[in-house]
Amino acid sequence: MTTEHQTPELPGALGAEQAADLPYQQSVLDAACAVAQGAALAAAVLGTAGLSGWILGVDVLRRMPGADETMNANTAVALLALGVSLFLVARGHVTPWVITAARAAAVLAALIGGLTVVEYLAGSGLGIDELLFKDDTARMATEVPGRMAPNTAAALMAGGVAALCASTSRLPAWTSQVPGLAVLTLGMLRLYGFAYAVPELERFGAYKGMALYTGMALVLLGIAAFLVRPDRGLAGLLMNAGTTGALGRRLFATVLVVPPLLGWLVLAGEDARLFGARLGTALLVCGHVAVFTTVVFATLAVGRRIELAHARAEWQVRQNALLQAFMDHTPAVMFVKDLDGRFLAVNTRFEQSTGLSREQVLGRRDRDVMPPDLARQARAADLAMLARGTPVQREEMLPLPGGPRDFLTSLFPLNTPSGRPYAVCGVVTDITDRVVAQREVRRANQRFLALLDSAPDATLITDGRGTIVMANAQVQRLFGHGPDDLVGTLVVDLVPVLRRRRHSALLRSYLRQTDPKPIVLDQGLYGLHSHHGEFPVEVSVSSLQAAEETLVFLTVRDITERRQVEAERAERYEEHRRIAYTLQHSLMGEPPRLPYLPSAHRYLASVQDPGVGGDWFDIIPLDRNRTGIVVGDVMGRGLEAAAVMGQLRAASHALARTNIPPSRLMTGLDAFVGDLADQLVTCVYLVIDQSSHDVTLCSAGHLPVIALPPDGPARRLQAPVGVPLGVNDSYGGGVAFRQTTQQLPPGSTLALYTDGLVERPGTDIEDQIDILAHTLDVAMKGAPTNPESLDQAADRLLRTLIPDMAAHDDDVTLLLVGLPELRGKGSRA
């Protein structure tokens, strides 16, 4: 198969880039076909093994060890037929006899499955169940000897339809892919039933169940039927070489692997009595949330790449439109031709010269739009220029119907980024009548001057030494000088004296570039008005290499108002940030320093706008022997989160002073949050009894509290974790909050914190919590639980868990509390 050379319609390397994607696309399709062939062949092998088991009487070939159901002989024959049919279709370049064989095998499988379905529906046998072998494997009274399971029969019938449709190229691809997915689903249900020990997934009601070998073969056949035509239909969406195809394959693999794996792990944990059904469900949900959150961010990254590619394509379209507009405004004849001599683009002057419209020219060769002699001459010039590889300019006389005329012709190649030419561009100027040519030049100059004067900004044109050779009328308003007054003066004279040296250096640096590109400068540049002094400006600089000199185009815009607006905006932002930061600190307050309960705390605000968040903590003296401690985190950041934090801190403080148990305090806070619109809060509240060293704890979806005893390693306090505040029904329904009481040795240290301390992109939060516990253990080893030691430990925890404190994007709260030590003990063991 041959492919005709394709070239882009206008200059650019889009055609070459698209051609570069073709090998990769073909490799993806080849891989999909290979997978389809392998899956079909493996299914055929399973069918052959099952049939061999019946012939040889080898039970392990008919029934997998540990499984209950046996593959029937009819099932084995149908699986073998389907595997062979799909394998033949997936090979490609099939001959008529191969198609006939594939269809015959598909019809055989569909017939076996369909007749079995009729037997189940009619409630009677058709004599096909034990046609090949007598069946002695029936185990239940409802089983008919030799008859396959109803779900197996349905899958074989669907598989036969899929294989038959796949062998008919004129049918849409989905006619084989949708039944193939149905076959895959029925096979996966059997495998799930085996993996999860759920017999209900293996059979329909009280009927016979599907054999495990059969389920495996159906999965392979479903994959083969789906991928047998990988370039069309649903498989075409999944197998395309673009970004969406790669994303689809990753998402599809995630959906097929992750949910079954997580479900199996949860069931295994429940069977091993590691946790109950409720915790298993919570772990399953958390696993799905974590996995699909990762998938969402991966999807966003892919979407971003698609947006960038779309933006590049739009930029290329705009460039093409600008090129066409430039060509249309050029007084010379301009054209672009591909390497075979077909016209890709022409300008208006070309249409006028030939008397043909653009639609009549594009896609045609020279001989189709020019006289024969002129066409041959033009083609020879194009080939000579391509052979030379460099632009060519020459004057020549060309015979035209109206008589010979002189032309100046410029030909140059258009190259891909790799340097390979893909088109020829030509500029042809008629120079027969010098007077007409000069008149056209003057008209062109007038149009240029009109365009220059119509520009909204001041435009200056200088030579390579910085001398102004042209200016538009807008310079009068900007600099206080007329355009004629500026011609012949230096452009640096329009700059304040103290800044001229820098401006001159910038212009010289720009002109020293080998191929200077247009740039826009707006930092530290100033203009000078003849009466009103200096003002900030934005300057657009571009250059044009003329025949004998370099011209520099300077477009100057007064940005005084922009600078004022930027300064005001920056001032308002800083003021807003100070107000927000002050508000948050006033709402959070300063916890009391209790001599009998040493503590240390740290709070870091987020670096993101506006630098405030919803973290809070409080130490609340309850009576002589009891102290309440609360740490919470309002989801989100900004003034709204800070305001909610202030209300919750006040509410928790007031409720705690009533000496209610932690669970009742959490219930009251939950009702308070329920009255707020769209709020979600995590919180932990504990009560420390200094006399008995008991700690009563209640958590609302918050991170675990770390406890460091004086004679052992740091550990997490085991406590029931409730739902976050605001999740329960505001009318009283939902999950109740539970508390627990634990006794800690004197001299123990408690660490309470928010997620900003341990949550980082690309890290596991459980690992971070372990690092926190280990660091606390090392920091407090051999140290007494006094404020100085706790302060040093807090600093070490922050340095370890937040290496770059200037770049953290969430507010962080850390509170260390030391339980009173026994008298006579001043340090850790």
PDB file of C-alpha atoms in Angstrom, residues 377-578:
ATOM      1  CA  GLN A 377      10.342  27.613 -17.757  1.00  0.00           C
ATOM      2  CA  ALA A 378       8.800  28.126 -14.310  1.00  0.00           C
ATOM      3  CA  ARG A 379       9.096  24.436 -13.440  1.00  0.00           C
ATOM      4  CA  ALA A 380      12.725  24.336 -14.512  1.00  0.00           C
ATOM      5  CA  ALA A 381      13.494  27.374 -12.336  1.00  0.00           C
ATOM      6  CA  ASP A 382      11.839  25.698  -9.322  1.00  0.00           C
ATOM      7  CA  LEU A 383      13.833  22.491  -9.764  1.00  0.00           C
ATOM      8  CA  ALA A 384      17.108  24.394 -10.216  1.00  0.00           C
ATOM      9  CA  MET A 385      16.508  26.341  -7.014  1.00  0.00           C
ATOM     10  CA  LEU A 386      15.663  23.142  -5.088  1.00  0.00           C
ATOM     11  CA  ALA A 387      18.801  21.455  -6.394  1.00  0.00           C
ATOM     12  CA  ARG A 388      20.871  24.449  -5.278  1.00  0.00           C
ATOM     13  CA  GLY A 389      19.125  24.579  -1.881  1.00  0.00           C
ATOM     14  CA  THR A 390      19.428  28.339  -1.462  1.00  0.00           C
ATOM     15  CA  PRO A 391      17.240  31.313  -2.462  1.00  0.00           C
ATOM     16  CA  VAL A 392      17.575  32.529  -6.045  1.00  0.00           C
ATOM     17  CA  GLN A 393      16.827  35.994  -7.416  1.00  0.00           C
ATOM     18  CA  ARG A 394      17.043  36.899 -11.115  1.00  0.00           C
ATOM     19  CA  GLU A 395      15.680  39.282 -13.681  1.00  0.00           C
ATOM     20  CA  GLU A 396      14.158  37.706 -16.755  1.00  0.00           C
ATOM     21  CA  MET A 397      11.937  38.458 -19.686  1.00  0.00           C
ATOM     22  CA  LEU A 398       8.851  36.332 -19.934  1.00  0.00           C
ATOM     23  CA  PRO A 399       6.631  35.994 -23.023  1.00  0.00           C
ATOM     24  CA  LEU A 400       3.050  36.884 -22.132  1.00  0.00           C
ATOM     25  CA  PRO A 401      -0.053  37.013 -24.331  1.00  0.00           C
ATOM     26  CA  GLY A 402       0.100  40.818 -24.248  1.00  0.00           C
ATOM     27  CA  GLY A 403       3.769  40.874 -25.155  1.00  0.00           C
ATOM     28  CA  PRO A 404       7.098  40.258 -23.420  1.00  0.00           C
ATOM     29  CA  ARG A 405       7.664  41.903 -20.070  1.00  0.00           C
ATOM     30  CA  ASP A 406      10.528  42.090 -17.595  1.00  0.00           C
ATOM     31  CA  PHE A 407      10.174  40.549 -14.168  1.00  0.00           C
ATOM     32  CA  LEU A 408      12.265  40.282 -11.029  1.00  0.00           C
ATOM     33  CA  THR A 409      11.741  36.774  -9.687  1.00  0.00           C
ATOM     34  CA  SER A 410      12.759  35.586  -6.212  1.00  0.00           C
ATOM     35  CA  LEU A 411      12.537  31.895  -5.368  1.00  0.00           C
ATOM     36  CA  PHE A 412      13.379  30.364  -1.993  1.00  0.00           C
ATOM     37  CA  PRO A 413      12.656  27.010  -0.288  1.00  0.00           C
ATOM     38  CA  LEU A 414      10.448  26.558   2.761  1.00  0.00           C
ATOM     39  CA  ASN A 415      12.063  24.042   5.104  1.00  0.00           C
ATOM     40  CA  THR A 416      10.886  21.880   7.994  1.00  0.00           C
ATOM     41  CA  PRO A 417      12.654  22.257  11.374  1.00  0.00           C
ATOM     42  CA  SER A 418      14.979  19.466  10.266  1.00  0.00           C
ATOM     43  CA  GLY A 419      16.085  21.513   7.220  1.00  0.00           C
ATOM     44  CA  ARG A 420      14.253  19.481   4.611  1.00  0.00           C
ATOM     45  CA  PRO A 421      12.446  21.542   1.941  1.00  0.00           C
ATOM     46  CA  TYR A 422       8.729  20.922   1.575  1.00  0.00           C
ATOM     47  CA  ALA A 423       7.592  23.885  -0.563  1.00  0.00           C
ATOM     48  CA  VAL A 424       8.770  26.622  -2.898  1.00  0.00           C
ATOM     49  CA  CYS A 425       7.857  30.254  -2.373  1.00  0.00           C
ATOM     50  CA  GLY A 426       8.162  32.785  -5.155  1.00  0.00           C
ATOM     51  CA  VAL A 427       7.884  36.544  -5.435  1.00  0.00           C
ATOM     52  CA  VAL A 428       7.589  37.949  -8.980  1.00  0.00           C
ATOM     53  CA  THR A 429       7.769  41.694  -9.603  1.00  0.00           C
ATOM     54  CA  ASP A 430       7.007  43.305 -12.949  1.00  0.00           C
ATOM     55  CA  ILE A 431       9.685  45.946 -13.606  1.00  0.00           C
ATOM     56  CA  THR A 432       8.843  46.728 -17.248  1.00  0.00           C
ATOM     57  CA  ASP A 433       7.627  50.220 -16.691  1.00  0.00           C
ATOM     58  CA  ARG A 434       9.840  52.036 -14.235  1.00  0.00           C
ATOM     59  CA  VAL A 435       7.413  54.881 -13.907  1.00  0.00           C
ATOM     60  CA  VAL A 436       4.556  52.554 -13.095  1.00  0.00           C
ATOM     61  CA  ALA A 437       6.798  50.746 -10.676  1.00  0.00           C
ATOM     62  CA  GLN A 438       7.754  53.997  -8.949  1.00  0.00           C
ATOM     63  CA  ARG A 439       4.128  55.036  -8.833  1.00  0.00           C
ATOM     64  CA  GLU A 440       3.245  51.730  -7.226  1.00  0.00           C
ATOM     65  CA  VAL A 441       6.078  52.259  -4.773  1.00  0.00           C
ATOM     66  CA  ARG A 442       4.755  55.689  -3.887  1.00  0.00           C
ATOM     67  CA  ARG A 443       1.275  54.306  -3.468  1.00  0.00           C
ATOM     68  CA  ALA A 444       2.637  51.566  -1.287  1.00  0.00           C
ATOM     69  CA  ASN A 445       4.491  54.188   0.770  1.00  0.00           C
ATOM     70  CA  GLN A 446       1.307  56.193   1.121  1.00  0.00           C
ATOM     71  CA  ARG A 447      -0.588  53.170   2.306  1.00  0.00           C
ATOM     72  CA  PHE A 448       2.187  52.429   4.731  1.00  0.00           C
ATOM     73  CA  LEU A 449       2.183  55.993   6.026  1.00  0.00           C
ATOM     74  CA  ALA A 450      -1.593  55.912   6.366  1.00  0.00           C
ATOM     75  CA  LEU A 451      -1.303  52.657   8.275  1.00  0.00           C
ATOM     76  CA  LEU A 452       1.488  54.161  10.358  1.00  0.00           C
ATOM     77  CA  ASP A 453      -0.542  57.266  11.174  1.00  0.00           C
ATOM     78  CA  SER A 454      -3.624  55.227  11.984  1.00  0.00           C
ATOM     79  CA  ALA A 455      -1.731  53.253  14.616  1.00  0.00           C
ATOM     80  CA  PRO A 456      -2.912  54.143  18.153  1.00  0.00           C
ATOM     81  CA  ASP A 457       0.647  54.272  19.546  1.00  0.00           C
ATOM     82  CA  ALA A 458       3.641  56.398  18.717  1.00  0.00           C
ATOM     83  CA  THR A 459       5.772  54.643  16.077  1.00  0.00           C
ATOM     84  CA  LEU A 460       9.390  55.530  15.320  1.00  0.00           C
ATOM     85  CA  ILE A 461      11.555  54.065  12.561  1.00  0.00           C
ATOM     86  CA  THR A 462      15.319  54.447  12.958  1.00  0.00           C
ATOM     87  CA  ASP A 463      18.372  53.320  11.055  1.00  0.00           C
ATOM     88  CA  GLY A 464      20.992  51.010  12.523  1.00  0.00           C
ATOM     89  CA  ARG A 465      22.693  53.943  14.320  1.00  0.00           C
ATOM     90  CA  GLY A 466      19.535  55.046  16.148  1.00  0.00           C
ATOM     91  CA  THR A 467      18.734  58.047  13.939  1.00  0.00           C
ATOM     92  CA  ILE A 468      15.011  58.598  13.417  1.00  0.00           C
ATOM     93  CA  VAL A 469      14.051  58.363   9.742  1.00  0.00           C
ATOM     94  CA  MET A 470      10.256  58.288  10.133  1.00  0.00           C
ATOM     95  CA  ALA A 471       7.622  58.891  12.807  1.00  0.00           C
ATOM     96  CA  ASN A 472       3.844  58.916  12.902  1.00  0.00           C
ATOM     97  CA  ALA A 473       1.514  61.629  14.175  1.00  0.00           C
ATOM     98  CA  GLN A 474       1.116  60.054  17.627  1.00  0.00           C
ATOM     99  CA  VAL A 475       4.610  61.180  18.674  1.00  0.00           C
ATOM    100  CA  GLN A 476       3.255  64.719  19.046  1.00  0.00           C
ATOM    101  CA  ARG A 477       0.939  63.657  21.864  1.00  0.00           C
ATOM    102  CA  LEU A 478       3.471  61.377  23.530  1.00  0.00           C
ATOM    103  CA  PHE A 479       6.714  63.379  23.319  1.00  0.00           C
ATOM    104  CA  GLY A 480       5.541  66.919  22.488  1.00  0.00           C
ATOM    105  CA  HIS A 481       7.461  66.953  19.169  1.00  0.00           C
ATOM    106  CA  GLY A 482       6.038  66.799  15.660  1.00  0.00           C
ATOM    107  CA  PRO A 483       7.021  63.926  13.328  1.00  0.00           C
ATOM    108  CA  ASP A 484       8.993  66.227  11.009  1.00  0.00           C
ATOM    109  CA  ASP A 485      10.895  67.713  13.987  1.00  0.00           C
ATOM    110  CA  LEU A 486      12.114  64.252  15.040  1.00  0.00           C
ATOM    111  CA  VAL A 487      13.414  63.081  11.649  1.00  0.00           C
ATOM    112  CA  GLY A 488      17.221  63.196  11.695  1.00  0.00           C
ATOM    113  CA  THR A 489      17.521  63.266  15.502  1.00  0.00           C
ATOM    114  CA  LEU A 490      18.709  60.424  17.726  1.00  0.00           C
ATOM    115  CA  VAL A 491      16.033  58.291  19.333  1.00  0.00           C
ATOM    116  CA  VAL A 492      17.875  58.436  22.684  1.00  0.00           C
ATOM    117  CA  ASP A 493      17.090  62.183  22.783  1.00  0.00           C
ATOM    118  CA  LEU A 494      13.527  61.132  23.680  1.00  0.00           C
ATOM    119  CA  VAL A 495      14.857  59.427  26.842  1.00  0.00           C
ATOM    120  CA  PRO A 496      15.667  61.158  30.173  1.00  0.00           C
ATOM    121  CA  VAL A 497      19.343  62.092  30.344  1.00  0.00           C
ATOM    122  CA  LEU A 498      20.210  59.825  33.267  1.00  0.00           C
ATOM    123  CA  ARG A 499      18.653  56.818  31.524  1.00  0.00           C
ATOM    124  CA  ARG A 500      20.059  57.270  28.011  1.00  0.00           C
ATOM    125  CA  ARG A 501      23.104  55.100  28.557  1.00  0.00           C
ATOM    126  CA  ARG A 502      20.982  52.084  29.502  1.00  0.00           C
ATOM    127  CA  HIS A 503      18.506  52.608  26.649  1.00  0.00           C
ATOM    128  CA  SER A 504      21.348  52.906  24.120  1.00  0.00           C
ATOM    129  CA  ALA A 505      22.931  49.711  25.430  1.00  0.00           C
ATOM    130  CA  LEU A 506      19.628  47.852  25.052  1.00  0.00           C
ATOM    131  CA  LEU A 507      19.235  49.007  21.423  1.00  0.00           C
ATOM    132  CA  ARG A 508      22.828  48.080  20.533  1.00  0.00           C
ATOM    133  CA  SER A 509      22.420  44.669  22.167  1.00  0.00           C
ATOM    134  CA  TYR A 510      19.268  44.042  20.135  1.00  0.00           C
ATOM    135  CA  LEU A 511      20.916  45.031  16.851  1.00  0.00           C
ATOM    136  CA  ARG A 512      23.978  42.842  17.525  1.00  0.00           C
ATOM    137  CA  GLN A 513      21.815  39.714  17.338  1.00  0.00           C
ATOM    138  CA  THR A 514      22.258  37.596  14.229  1.00  0.00           C
ATOM    139  CA  ASP A 515      18.526  37.308  13.603  1.00  0.00           C
ATOM    140  CA  PRO A 516      16.758  39.724  15.943  1.00  0.00           C
ATOM    141  CA  LYS A 517      13.159  38.820  16.683  1.00  0.00           C
ATOM    142  CA  PRO A 518      10.398  41.274  17.609  1.00  0.00           C
ATOM    143  CA  ILE A 519      10.312  41.874  21.357  1.00  0.00           C
ATOM    144  CA  VAL A 520       8.293  43.939  23.835  1.00  0.00           C
ATOM    145  CA  LEU A 521      10.049  45.709  26.727  1.00  0.00           C
ATOM    146  CA  ASP A 522       8.263  47.418  29.616  1.00  0.00           C
ATOM    147  CA  GLN A 523      10.671  47.193  32.555  1.00  0.00           C
ATOM    148  CA  GLY A 524      12.680  50.260  33.485  1.00  0.00           C
ATOM    149  CA  LEU A 525      12.062  52.149  30.226  1.00  0.00           C
ATOM    150  CA  TYR A 526      11.098  55.845  30.258  1.00  0.00           C
ATOM    151  CA  GLY A 527      10.258  58.516  27.728  1.00  0.00           C
ATOM    152  CA  LEU A 528      10.780  62.294  27.960  1.00  0.00           C
ATOM    153  CA  HIS A 529       8.032  64.802  27.137  1.00  0.00           C
ATOM    154  CA  SER A 530       9.199  68.213  26.085  1.00  0.00           C
ATOM    155  CA  HIS A 531       7.061  69.912  28.780  1.00  0.00           C
ATOM    156  CA  HIS A 532       5.862  67.299  31.271  1.00  0.00           C
ATOM    157  CA  GLY A 533       9.028  65.410  32.139  1.00  0.00           C
ATOM    158  CA  GLU A 534       9.642  61.654  32.098  1.00  0.00           C
ATOM    159  CA  PHE A 535       7.048  58.881  32.075  1.00  0.00           C
ATOM    160  CA  PRO A 536       7.204  55.042  31.964  1.00  0.00           C
ATOM    161  CA  VAL A 537       6.783  53.460  28.540  1.00  0.00           C
ATOM    162  CA  GLU A 538       6.342  50.096  26.868  1.00  0.00           C
ATOM    163  CA  VAL A 539       8.402  49.660  23.693  1.00  0.00           C
ATOM    164  CA  SER A 540       7.840  47.076  20.959  1.00  0.00           C
ATOM    165  CA  VAL A 541      11.029  46.598  18.942  1.00  0.00           C
ATOM    166  CA  SER A 542      11.410  44.900  15.571  1.00  0.00           C
ATOM    167  CA  SER A 543      13.878  45.227  12.739  1.00  0.00           C
ATOM    168  CA  LEU A 544      13.845  45.074   8.982  1.00  0.00           C
ATOM    169  CA  GLN A 545      16.951  44.391   6.953  1.00  0.00           C
ATOM    170  CA  ALA A 546      16.707  46.640   3.891  1.00  0.00           C
ATOM    171  CA  ALA A 547      18.982  46.508   0.863  1.00  0.00           C
ATOM    172  CA  GLU A 548      21.647  48.804   2.322  1.00  0.00           C
ATOM    173  CA  GLU A 549      20.741  49.309   5.969  1.00  0.00           C
ATOM    174  CA  THR A 550      18.863  47.992   8.957  1.00  0.00           C
ATOM    175  CA  LEU A 551      15.643  49.701   9.974  1.00  0.00           C
ATOM    176  CA  VAL A 552      14.377  49.462  13.531  1.00  0.00           C
ATOM    177  CA  PHE A 553      10.661  49.849  14.313  1.00  0.00           C
ATOM    178  CA  LEU A 554       9.875  51.211  17.753  1.00  0.00           C
ATOM    179  CA  THR A 555       6.259  51.329  18.951  1.00  0.00           C
ATOM    180  CA  VAL A 556       6.079  53.370  22.164  1.00  0.00           C
ATOM    181  CA  ARG A 557       3.135  53.401  24.571  1.00  0.00           C
ATOM    182  CA  ASP A 558       2.676  55.473  27.729  1.00  0.00           C
ATOM    183  CA  ILE A 559       2.007  53.049  30.613  1.00  0.00           C
ATOM    184  CA  THR A 560       1.770  55.590  33.424  1.00  0.00           C
ATOM    185  CA  GLU A 561      -1.795  54.612  34.232  1.00  0.00           C
ATOM    186  CA  ARG A 562      -0.904  50.930  34.101  1.00  0.00           C
ATOM    187  CA  ARG A 563       1.927  51.423  36.569  1.00  0.00           C
ATOM    188  CA  GLN A 564      -0.371  53.377  38.886  1.00  0.00           C
ATOM    189  CA  VAL A 565      -2.996  50.652  38.718  1.00  0.00           C
ATOM    190  CA  GLU A 566      -0.369  47.967  39.380  1.00  0.00           C
ATOM    191  CA  ALA A 567       0.978  49.904  42.358  1.00  0.00           C
ATOM    192  CA  GLU A 568      -2.508  50.422  43.764  1.00  0.00           C
ATOM    193  CA  ARG A 569      -3.347  46.762  43.230  1.00  0.00           C
ATOM    194  CA  ALA A 570      -0.142  45.659  44.978  1.00  0.00           C
ATOM    195  CA  GLU A 571      -0.838  48.017  47.859  1.00  0.00           C
ATOM    196  CA  ARG A 572      -4.411  46.778  48.221  1.00  0.00           C
ATOM    197  CA  TYR A 573      -3.240  43.174  48.090  1.00  0.00           C
ATOM    198  CA  GLU A 574      -0.657  43.726  50.809  1.00  0.00           C
ATOM    199  CA  GLU A 575      -3.157  45.598  52.951  1.00  0.00           C
ATOM    200  CA  HIS A 576      -5.704  42.826  52.451  1.00  0.00           C
ATOM    201  CA  ARG A 577      -3.099  40.235  53.435  1.00  0.00           C
ATOM    202  CA  ARG A 578      -2.139  42.143  56.588  1.00  0.00           C
TER     203      ARG A 578
END
